Each structure stands twice: as C-alpha cells, then as structure tokens.
PDB file of C-alpha atoms in Angstrom:
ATOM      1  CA  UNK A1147       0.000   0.000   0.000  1.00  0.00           C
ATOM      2  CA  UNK A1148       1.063   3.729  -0.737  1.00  0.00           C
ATOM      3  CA  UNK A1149       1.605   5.504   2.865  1.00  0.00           C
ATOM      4  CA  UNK A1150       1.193   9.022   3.033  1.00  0.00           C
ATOM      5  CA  UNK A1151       4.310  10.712   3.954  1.00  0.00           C
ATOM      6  CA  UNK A1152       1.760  13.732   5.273  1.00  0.00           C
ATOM      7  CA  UNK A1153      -1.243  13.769   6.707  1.00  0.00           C
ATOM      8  CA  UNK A1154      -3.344  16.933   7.614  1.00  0.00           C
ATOM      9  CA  UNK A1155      -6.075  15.940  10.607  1.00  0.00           C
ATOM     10  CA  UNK A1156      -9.530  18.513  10.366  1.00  0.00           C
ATOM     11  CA  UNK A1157     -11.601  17.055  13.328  1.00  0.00           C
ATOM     12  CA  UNK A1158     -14.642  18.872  12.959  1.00  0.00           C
ATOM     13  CA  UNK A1159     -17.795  18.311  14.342  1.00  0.00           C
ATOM     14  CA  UNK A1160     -17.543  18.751  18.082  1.00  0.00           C
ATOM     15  CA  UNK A1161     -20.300  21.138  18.855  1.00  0.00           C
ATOM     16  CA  UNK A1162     -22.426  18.815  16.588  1.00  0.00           C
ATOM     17  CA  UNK A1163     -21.849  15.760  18.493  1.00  0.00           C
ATOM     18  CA  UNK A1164     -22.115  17.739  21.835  1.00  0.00           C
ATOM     19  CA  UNK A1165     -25.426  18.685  20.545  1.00  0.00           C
ATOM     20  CA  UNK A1166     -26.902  14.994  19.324  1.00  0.00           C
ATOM     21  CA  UNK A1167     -25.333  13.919  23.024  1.00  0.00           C
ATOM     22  CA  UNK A1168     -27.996  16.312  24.777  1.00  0.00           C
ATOM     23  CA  UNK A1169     -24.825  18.717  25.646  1.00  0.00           C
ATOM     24  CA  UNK A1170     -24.205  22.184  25.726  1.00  0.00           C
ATOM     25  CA  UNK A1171     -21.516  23.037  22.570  1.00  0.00           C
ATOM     26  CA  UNK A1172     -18.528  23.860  24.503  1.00  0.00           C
ATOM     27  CA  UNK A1173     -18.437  19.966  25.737  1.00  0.00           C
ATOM     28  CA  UNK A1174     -17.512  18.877  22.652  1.00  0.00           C
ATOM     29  CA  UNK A1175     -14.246  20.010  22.829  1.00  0.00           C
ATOM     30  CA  UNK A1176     -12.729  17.736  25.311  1.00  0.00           C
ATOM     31  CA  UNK A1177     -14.241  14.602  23.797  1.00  0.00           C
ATOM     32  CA  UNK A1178     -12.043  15.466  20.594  1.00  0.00           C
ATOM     33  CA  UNK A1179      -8.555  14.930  22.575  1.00  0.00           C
ATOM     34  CA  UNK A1180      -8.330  11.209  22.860  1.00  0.00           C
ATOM     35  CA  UNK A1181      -9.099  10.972  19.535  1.00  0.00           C
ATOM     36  CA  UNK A1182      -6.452  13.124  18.497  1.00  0.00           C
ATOM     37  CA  UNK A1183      -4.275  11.025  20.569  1.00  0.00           C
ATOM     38  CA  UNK A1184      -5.077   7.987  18.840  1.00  0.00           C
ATOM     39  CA  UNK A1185      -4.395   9.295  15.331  1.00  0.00           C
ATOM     40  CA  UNK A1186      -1.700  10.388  16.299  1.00  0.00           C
ATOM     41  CA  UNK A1187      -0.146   6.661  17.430  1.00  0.00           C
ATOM     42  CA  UNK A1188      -2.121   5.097  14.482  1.00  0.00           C
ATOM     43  CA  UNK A1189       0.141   7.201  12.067  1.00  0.00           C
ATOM     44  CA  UNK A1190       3.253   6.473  14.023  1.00  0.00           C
ATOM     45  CA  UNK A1191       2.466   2.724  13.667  1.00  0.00           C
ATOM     46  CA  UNK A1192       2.106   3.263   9.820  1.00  0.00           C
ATOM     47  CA  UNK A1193       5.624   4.660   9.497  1.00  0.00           C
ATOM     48  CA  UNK A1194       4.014   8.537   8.579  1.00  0.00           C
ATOM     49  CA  UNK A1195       6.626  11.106   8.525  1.00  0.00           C
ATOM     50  CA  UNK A1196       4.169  14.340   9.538  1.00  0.00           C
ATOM     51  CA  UNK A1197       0.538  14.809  11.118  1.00  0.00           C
ATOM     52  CA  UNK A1198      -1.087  18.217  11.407  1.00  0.00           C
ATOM     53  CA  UNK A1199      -4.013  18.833  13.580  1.00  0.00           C
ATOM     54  CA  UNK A1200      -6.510  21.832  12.549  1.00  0.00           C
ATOM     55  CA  UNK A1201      -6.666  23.289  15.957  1.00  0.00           C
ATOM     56  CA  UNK A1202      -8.596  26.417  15.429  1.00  0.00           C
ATOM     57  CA  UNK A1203      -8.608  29.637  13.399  1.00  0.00           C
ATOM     58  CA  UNK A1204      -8.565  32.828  13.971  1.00  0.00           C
ATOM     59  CA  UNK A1205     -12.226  33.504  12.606  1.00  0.00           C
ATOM     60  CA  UNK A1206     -13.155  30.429  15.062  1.00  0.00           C
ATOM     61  CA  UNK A1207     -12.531  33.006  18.020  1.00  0.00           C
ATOM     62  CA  UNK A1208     -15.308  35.076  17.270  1.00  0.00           C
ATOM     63  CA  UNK A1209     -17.067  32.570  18.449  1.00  0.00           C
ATOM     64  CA  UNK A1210     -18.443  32.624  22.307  1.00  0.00           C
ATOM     65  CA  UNK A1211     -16.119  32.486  25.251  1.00  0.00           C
ATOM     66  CA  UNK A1212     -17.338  29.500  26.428  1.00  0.00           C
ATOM     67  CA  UNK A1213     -16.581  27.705  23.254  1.00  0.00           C
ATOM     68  CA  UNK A1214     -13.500  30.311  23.137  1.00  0.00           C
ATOM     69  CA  UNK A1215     -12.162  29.191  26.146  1.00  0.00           C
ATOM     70  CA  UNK A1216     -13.432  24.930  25.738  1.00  0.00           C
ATOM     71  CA  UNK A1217     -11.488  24.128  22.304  1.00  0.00           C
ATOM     72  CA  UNK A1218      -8.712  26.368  23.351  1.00  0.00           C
ATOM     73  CA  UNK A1219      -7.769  24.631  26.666  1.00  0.00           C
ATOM     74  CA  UNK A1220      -8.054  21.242  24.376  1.00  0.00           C
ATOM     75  CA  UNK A1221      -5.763  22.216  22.284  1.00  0.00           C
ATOM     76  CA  UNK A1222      -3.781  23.249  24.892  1.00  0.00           C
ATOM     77  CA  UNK A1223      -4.466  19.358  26.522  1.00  0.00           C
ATOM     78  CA  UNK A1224      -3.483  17.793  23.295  1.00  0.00           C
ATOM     79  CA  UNK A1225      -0.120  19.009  22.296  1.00  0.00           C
ATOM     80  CA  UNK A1226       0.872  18.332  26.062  1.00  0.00           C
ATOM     81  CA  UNK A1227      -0.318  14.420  25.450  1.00  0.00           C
ATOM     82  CA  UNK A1228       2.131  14.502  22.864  1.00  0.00           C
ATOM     83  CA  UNK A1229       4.490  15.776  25.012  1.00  0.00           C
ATOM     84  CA  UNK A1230       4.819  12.531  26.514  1.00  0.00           C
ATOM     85  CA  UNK A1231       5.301  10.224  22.940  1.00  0.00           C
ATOM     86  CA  UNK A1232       8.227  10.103  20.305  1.00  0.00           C
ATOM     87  CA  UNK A1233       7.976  13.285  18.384  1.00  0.00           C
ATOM     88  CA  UNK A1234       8.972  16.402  17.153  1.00  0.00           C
ATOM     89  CA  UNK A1235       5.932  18.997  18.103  1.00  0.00           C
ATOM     90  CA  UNK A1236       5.668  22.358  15.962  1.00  0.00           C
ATOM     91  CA  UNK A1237       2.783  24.982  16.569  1.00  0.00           C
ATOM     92  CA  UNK A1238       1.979  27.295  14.377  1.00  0.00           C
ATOM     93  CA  UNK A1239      -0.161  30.449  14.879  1.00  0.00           C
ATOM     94  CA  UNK A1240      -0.673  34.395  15.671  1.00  0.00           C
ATOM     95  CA  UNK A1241       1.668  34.503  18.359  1.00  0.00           C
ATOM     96  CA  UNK A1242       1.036  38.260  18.144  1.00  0.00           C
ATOM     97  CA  UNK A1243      -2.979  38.046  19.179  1.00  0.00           C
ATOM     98  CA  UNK A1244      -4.317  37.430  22.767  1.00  0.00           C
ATOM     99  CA  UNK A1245      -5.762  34.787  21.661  1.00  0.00           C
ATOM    100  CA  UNK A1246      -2.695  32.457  21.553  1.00  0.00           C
ATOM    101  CA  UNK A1247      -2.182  30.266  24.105  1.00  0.00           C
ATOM    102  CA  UNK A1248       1.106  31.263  26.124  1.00  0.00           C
ATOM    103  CA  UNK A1249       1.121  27.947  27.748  1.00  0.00           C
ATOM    104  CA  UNK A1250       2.031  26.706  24.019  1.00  0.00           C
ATOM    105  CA  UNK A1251       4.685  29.822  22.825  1.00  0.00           C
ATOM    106  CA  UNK A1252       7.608  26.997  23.642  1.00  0.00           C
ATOM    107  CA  UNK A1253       6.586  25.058  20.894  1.00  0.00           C
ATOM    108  CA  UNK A1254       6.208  27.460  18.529  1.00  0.00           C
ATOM    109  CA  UNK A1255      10.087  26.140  17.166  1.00  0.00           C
ATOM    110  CA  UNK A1256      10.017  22.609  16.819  1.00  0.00           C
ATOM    111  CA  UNK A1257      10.775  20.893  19.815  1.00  0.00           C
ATOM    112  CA  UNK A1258      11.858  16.952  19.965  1.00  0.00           C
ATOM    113  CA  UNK A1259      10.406  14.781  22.510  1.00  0.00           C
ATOM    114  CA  UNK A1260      11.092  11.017  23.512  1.00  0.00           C
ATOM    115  CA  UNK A1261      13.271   9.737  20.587  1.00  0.00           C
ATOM    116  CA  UNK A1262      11.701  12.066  18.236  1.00  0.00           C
ATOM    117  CA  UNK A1263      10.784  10.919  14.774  1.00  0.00           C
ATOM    118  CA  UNK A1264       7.361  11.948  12.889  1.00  0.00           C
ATOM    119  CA  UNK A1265       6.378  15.466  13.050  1.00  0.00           C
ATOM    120  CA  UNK A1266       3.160  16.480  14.743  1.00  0.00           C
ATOM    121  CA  UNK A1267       2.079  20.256  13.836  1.00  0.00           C
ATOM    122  CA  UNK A1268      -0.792  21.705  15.340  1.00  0.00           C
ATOM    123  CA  UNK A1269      -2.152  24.863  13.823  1.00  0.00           C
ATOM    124  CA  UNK A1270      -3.334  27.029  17.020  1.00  0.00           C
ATOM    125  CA  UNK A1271      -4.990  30.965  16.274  1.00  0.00           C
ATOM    126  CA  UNK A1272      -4.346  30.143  12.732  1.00  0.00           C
ATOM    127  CA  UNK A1273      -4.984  32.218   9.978  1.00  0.00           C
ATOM    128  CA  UNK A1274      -4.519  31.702   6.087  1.00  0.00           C
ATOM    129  CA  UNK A1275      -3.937  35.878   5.354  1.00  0.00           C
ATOM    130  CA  UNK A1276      -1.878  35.500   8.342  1.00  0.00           C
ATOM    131  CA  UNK A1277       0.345  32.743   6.707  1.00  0.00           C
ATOM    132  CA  UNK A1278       0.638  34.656   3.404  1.00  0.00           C
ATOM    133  CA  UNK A1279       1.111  37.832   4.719  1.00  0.00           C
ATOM    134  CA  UNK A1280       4.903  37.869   4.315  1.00  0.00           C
ATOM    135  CA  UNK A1281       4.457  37.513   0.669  1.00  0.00           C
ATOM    136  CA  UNK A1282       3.099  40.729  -0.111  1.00  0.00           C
ATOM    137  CA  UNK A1283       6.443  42.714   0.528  1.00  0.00           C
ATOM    138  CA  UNK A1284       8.153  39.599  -1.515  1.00  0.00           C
ATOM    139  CA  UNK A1285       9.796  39.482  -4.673  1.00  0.00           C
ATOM    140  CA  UNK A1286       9.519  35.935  -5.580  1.00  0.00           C
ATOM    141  CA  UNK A1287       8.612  33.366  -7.891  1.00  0.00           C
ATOM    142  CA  UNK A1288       5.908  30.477  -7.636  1.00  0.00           C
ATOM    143  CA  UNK A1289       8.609  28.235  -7.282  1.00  0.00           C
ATOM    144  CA  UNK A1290       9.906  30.074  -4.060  1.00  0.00           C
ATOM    145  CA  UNK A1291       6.629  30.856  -1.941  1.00  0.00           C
ATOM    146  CA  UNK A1292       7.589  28.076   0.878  1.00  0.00           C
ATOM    147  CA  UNK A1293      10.020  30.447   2.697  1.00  0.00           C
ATOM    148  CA  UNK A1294       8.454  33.198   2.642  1.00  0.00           C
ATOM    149  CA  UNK A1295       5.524  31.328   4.293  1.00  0.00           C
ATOM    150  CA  UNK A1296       4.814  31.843   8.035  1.00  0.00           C
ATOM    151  CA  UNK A1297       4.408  27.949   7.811  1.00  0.00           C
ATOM    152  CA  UNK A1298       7.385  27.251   5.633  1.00  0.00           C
ATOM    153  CA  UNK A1299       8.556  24.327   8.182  1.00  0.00           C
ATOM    154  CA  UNK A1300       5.537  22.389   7.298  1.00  0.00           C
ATOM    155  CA  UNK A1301       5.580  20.388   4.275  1.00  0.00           C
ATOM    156  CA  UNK A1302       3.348  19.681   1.775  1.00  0.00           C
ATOM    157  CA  UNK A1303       0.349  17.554   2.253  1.00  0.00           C
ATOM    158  CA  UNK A1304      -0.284  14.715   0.583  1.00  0.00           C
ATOM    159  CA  UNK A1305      -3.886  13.253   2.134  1.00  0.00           C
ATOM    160  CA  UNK A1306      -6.150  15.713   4.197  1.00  0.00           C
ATOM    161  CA  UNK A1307      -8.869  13.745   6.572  1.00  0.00           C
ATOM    162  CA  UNK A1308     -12.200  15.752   7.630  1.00  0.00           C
ATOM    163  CA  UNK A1309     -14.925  14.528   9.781  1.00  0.00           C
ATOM    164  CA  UNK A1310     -17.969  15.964  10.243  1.00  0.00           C
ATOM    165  CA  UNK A1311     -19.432  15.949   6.558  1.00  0.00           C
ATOM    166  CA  UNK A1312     -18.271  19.110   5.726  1.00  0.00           C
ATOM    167  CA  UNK A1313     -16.875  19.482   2.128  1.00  0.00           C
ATOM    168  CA  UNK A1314     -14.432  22.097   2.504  1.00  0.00           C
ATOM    169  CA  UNK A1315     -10.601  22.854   3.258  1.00  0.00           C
ATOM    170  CA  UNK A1316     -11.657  26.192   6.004  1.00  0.00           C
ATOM    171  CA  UNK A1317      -8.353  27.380   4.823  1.00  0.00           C
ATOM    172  CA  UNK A1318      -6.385  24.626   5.668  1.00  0.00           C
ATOM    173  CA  UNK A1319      -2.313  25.981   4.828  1.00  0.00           C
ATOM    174  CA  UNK A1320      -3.470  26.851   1.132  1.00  0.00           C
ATOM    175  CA  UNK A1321       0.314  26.581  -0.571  1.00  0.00           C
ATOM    176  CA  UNK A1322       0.595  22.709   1.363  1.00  0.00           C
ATOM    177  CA  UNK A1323      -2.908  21.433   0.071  1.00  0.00           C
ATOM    178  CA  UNK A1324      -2.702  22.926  -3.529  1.00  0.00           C
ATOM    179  CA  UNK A1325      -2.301  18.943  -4.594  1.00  0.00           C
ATOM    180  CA  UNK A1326      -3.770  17.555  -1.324  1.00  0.00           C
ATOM    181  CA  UNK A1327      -6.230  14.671  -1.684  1.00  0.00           C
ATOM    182  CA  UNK A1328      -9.022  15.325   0.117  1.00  0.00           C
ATOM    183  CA  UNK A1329     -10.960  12.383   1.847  1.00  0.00           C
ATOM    184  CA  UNK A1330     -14.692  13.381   4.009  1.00  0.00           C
ATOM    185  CA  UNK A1331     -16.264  11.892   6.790  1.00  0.00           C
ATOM    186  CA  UNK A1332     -19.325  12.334   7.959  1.00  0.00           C
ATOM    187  CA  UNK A1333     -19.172  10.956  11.526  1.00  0.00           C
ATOM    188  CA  UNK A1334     -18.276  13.649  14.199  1.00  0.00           C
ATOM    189  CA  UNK A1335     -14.523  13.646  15.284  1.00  0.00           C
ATOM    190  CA  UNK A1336     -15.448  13.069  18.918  1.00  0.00           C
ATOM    191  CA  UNK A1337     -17.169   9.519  17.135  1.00  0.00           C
ATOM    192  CA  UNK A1338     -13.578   8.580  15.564  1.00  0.00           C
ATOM    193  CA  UNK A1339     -12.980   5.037  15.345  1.00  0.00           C
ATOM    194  CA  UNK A1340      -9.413   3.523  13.815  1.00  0.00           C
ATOM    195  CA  UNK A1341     -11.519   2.633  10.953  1.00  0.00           C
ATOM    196  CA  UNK A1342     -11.726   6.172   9.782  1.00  0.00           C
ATOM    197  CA  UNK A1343      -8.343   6.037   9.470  1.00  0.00           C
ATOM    198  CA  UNK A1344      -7.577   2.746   7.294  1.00  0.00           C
ATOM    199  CA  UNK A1345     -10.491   3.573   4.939  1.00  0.00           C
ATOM    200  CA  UNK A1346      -8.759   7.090   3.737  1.00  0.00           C
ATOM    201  CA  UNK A1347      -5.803   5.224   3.477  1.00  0.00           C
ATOM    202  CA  UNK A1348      -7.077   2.696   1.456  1.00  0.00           C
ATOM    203  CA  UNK A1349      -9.027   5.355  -0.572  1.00  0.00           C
ATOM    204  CA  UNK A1350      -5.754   7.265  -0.809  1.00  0.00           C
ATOM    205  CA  UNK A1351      -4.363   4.204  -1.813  1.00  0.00           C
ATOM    206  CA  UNK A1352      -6.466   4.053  -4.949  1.00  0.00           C
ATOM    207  CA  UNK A1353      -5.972   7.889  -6.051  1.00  0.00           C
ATOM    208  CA  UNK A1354      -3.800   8.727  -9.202  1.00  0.00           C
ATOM    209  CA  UNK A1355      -1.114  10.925  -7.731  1.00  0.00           C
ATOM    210  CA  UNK A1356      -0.673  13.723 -10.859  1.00  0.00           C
ATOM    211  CA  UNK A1357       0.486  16.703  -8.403  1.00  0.00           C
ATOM    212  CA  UNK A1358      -0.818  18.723 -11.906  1.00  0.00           C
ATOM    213  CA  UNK A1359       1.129  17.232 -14.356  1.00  0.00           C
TER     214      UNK A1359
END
C-alpha cells in the first residue's frame, strides 16, 4: 500500500456531536482529545513522517467564550499528550494576538520529545492571510513561496482527513494542500474510530497521484 508521507487531521464536528449527546456546545471540545491522541499513534504505527491537527482559526474566536475558552484549553491538553510520545511537536499560529495560548509559545520552534521521529504540527490561532502575509512585501517566484511562508517548516500535504461531513478545506495551509487529496467523513470527530483512518488510506491508496502534471 502507498503511505502518506503527510497527513493533515480537520476534526470537525464537536459542537455537533455535543449537541446529538444532549450537551451544551462547549463539551464537545474535550471529547475530541483522545481521539487526536489515537491518530496520532495510528500514524506512528504506519511509518508517517508528519501529522497536522486543525486546531482552530482565527475567525473560530469570534465565536463565544465559552466555546472560546473549551477548544482552546483542548488544544492546549493535546499538544501536552504529545508531550509525553516520540515526536517532534511544531505549533503554528498568531503569536502576536491574545488569543494564543502562552502555555504553548515553547513550541512554537520545533521541539523533539522522547526519541523524536514523525512530526506532529498543530495549527493554534491560525490564519490563512496571516500565513501569506509575508508575501506581499516579496519578490519571488511560484517556485519560491515556501520560505516566505509563516508555515514554511511544514511540508506539503499529501492526504487531508475531515470529519464531520463538511466538504471544505476552512483554509487549511493553502500553498501545502494545492495537490492535497481530500478524503470526508461524515461521523463527528469526537465519534472517531481507527476505521476512519484505514479507509482514507485505502481510498488514498487508490488515487492517481498527478500533483498537476
């Protein structure tokens, strides 16, 4: 089988599976960490070089602070999990906005942990202006965006997962998912079974890689 070397993670869905559980929307949060968590170890057992978790945007901090505050302490809760594995943790963000969690500013530089190996990025108060913004004041070719990106230590994707039935990329790093295949779910993250995961695979599996050409 064909193994990803990169993986992008959007687990959406929370607030929706709060809901159908009789819950208020902000609970939905914390039932999305364990399943982050066991992603995570699925993609280390398949040999994947990099994972990137969706955290949340800046546009999803308009919403209200009780959500605000929920999904941001889980993020928080989930790159400290991975604290404790064999990887090399990189979050990206608006370090410059309140809304960045200074708990997380360490790993803002990619930090190894354990014995290292695959890279797990989480994108935390993340914006896709905000990524591109250096490029403005650039003089550069197509073939030269990537350092001139805020996220130029992330690489490209090659197979982007999405629960939650949604059928779009919420601005998902545009320049690393310009060739991404794109695989929906429609089961709520906080519902993820390991399933989810060997079915995109094998789905990805079956895709004719082009990258354009």
């Amino acid at each position: 089988m064909r193994i990803p070397k990169h993986i992008g993670i959007i687990p959406d869905g929370n607030r929706r599976w709060a809901l159908s559980n009789s819950l208020s929307k902000d609970k939905g949060y914390d039932h999305g960490i364990n399943p982050g968590l066991e992603v995570f170890k699925l993609c280390q057992k398949e040999n994947i070089q990099e994972v990137t978790f969706y955290g949340f945007t800046i546009d999803n901090t308009k919403r209200p602070s009780d959500q605000k505050i929920a999904f941001t302490k889980a993020c928080i809760d989930s790159v400290m999990l991975l604290t404790k594995e064999d990887c090399e943790i990189l979050v990206l963000g608006n370090t410059e906005s309140s809304c960045f969690p200074k708990e997380l500013l360490p790993f803002t530089k990619r930090k190894k942990f354990g014995s290292g190996g695959i890279k797990a990025n989480f994108l935390i108060n993340y914006g896709w202006e905000w990524d591109l913004n250096l490029l403005k004041n650039a003089d550069i070719s197509k073939k030269h965006i990537q350092p001139h990106l805020q996220s130029k230590d992330i690489s490209r994707i090659d197979l982007i997962i999405r629960w939650g039935g949604r059928r779009r990329l919420s601005g998902l790093l545009p320049v690393q998912s310009v060739y991404s295949d794109f695989y929906i779910l429609d089961n709520y993250w906080p519902d993820f079974k390991k399933e989810d995961f060997y079915d995109a695979l094998s789905w990805y599996n079956e895709q004719d890689i082009t990258l354009g050409g």
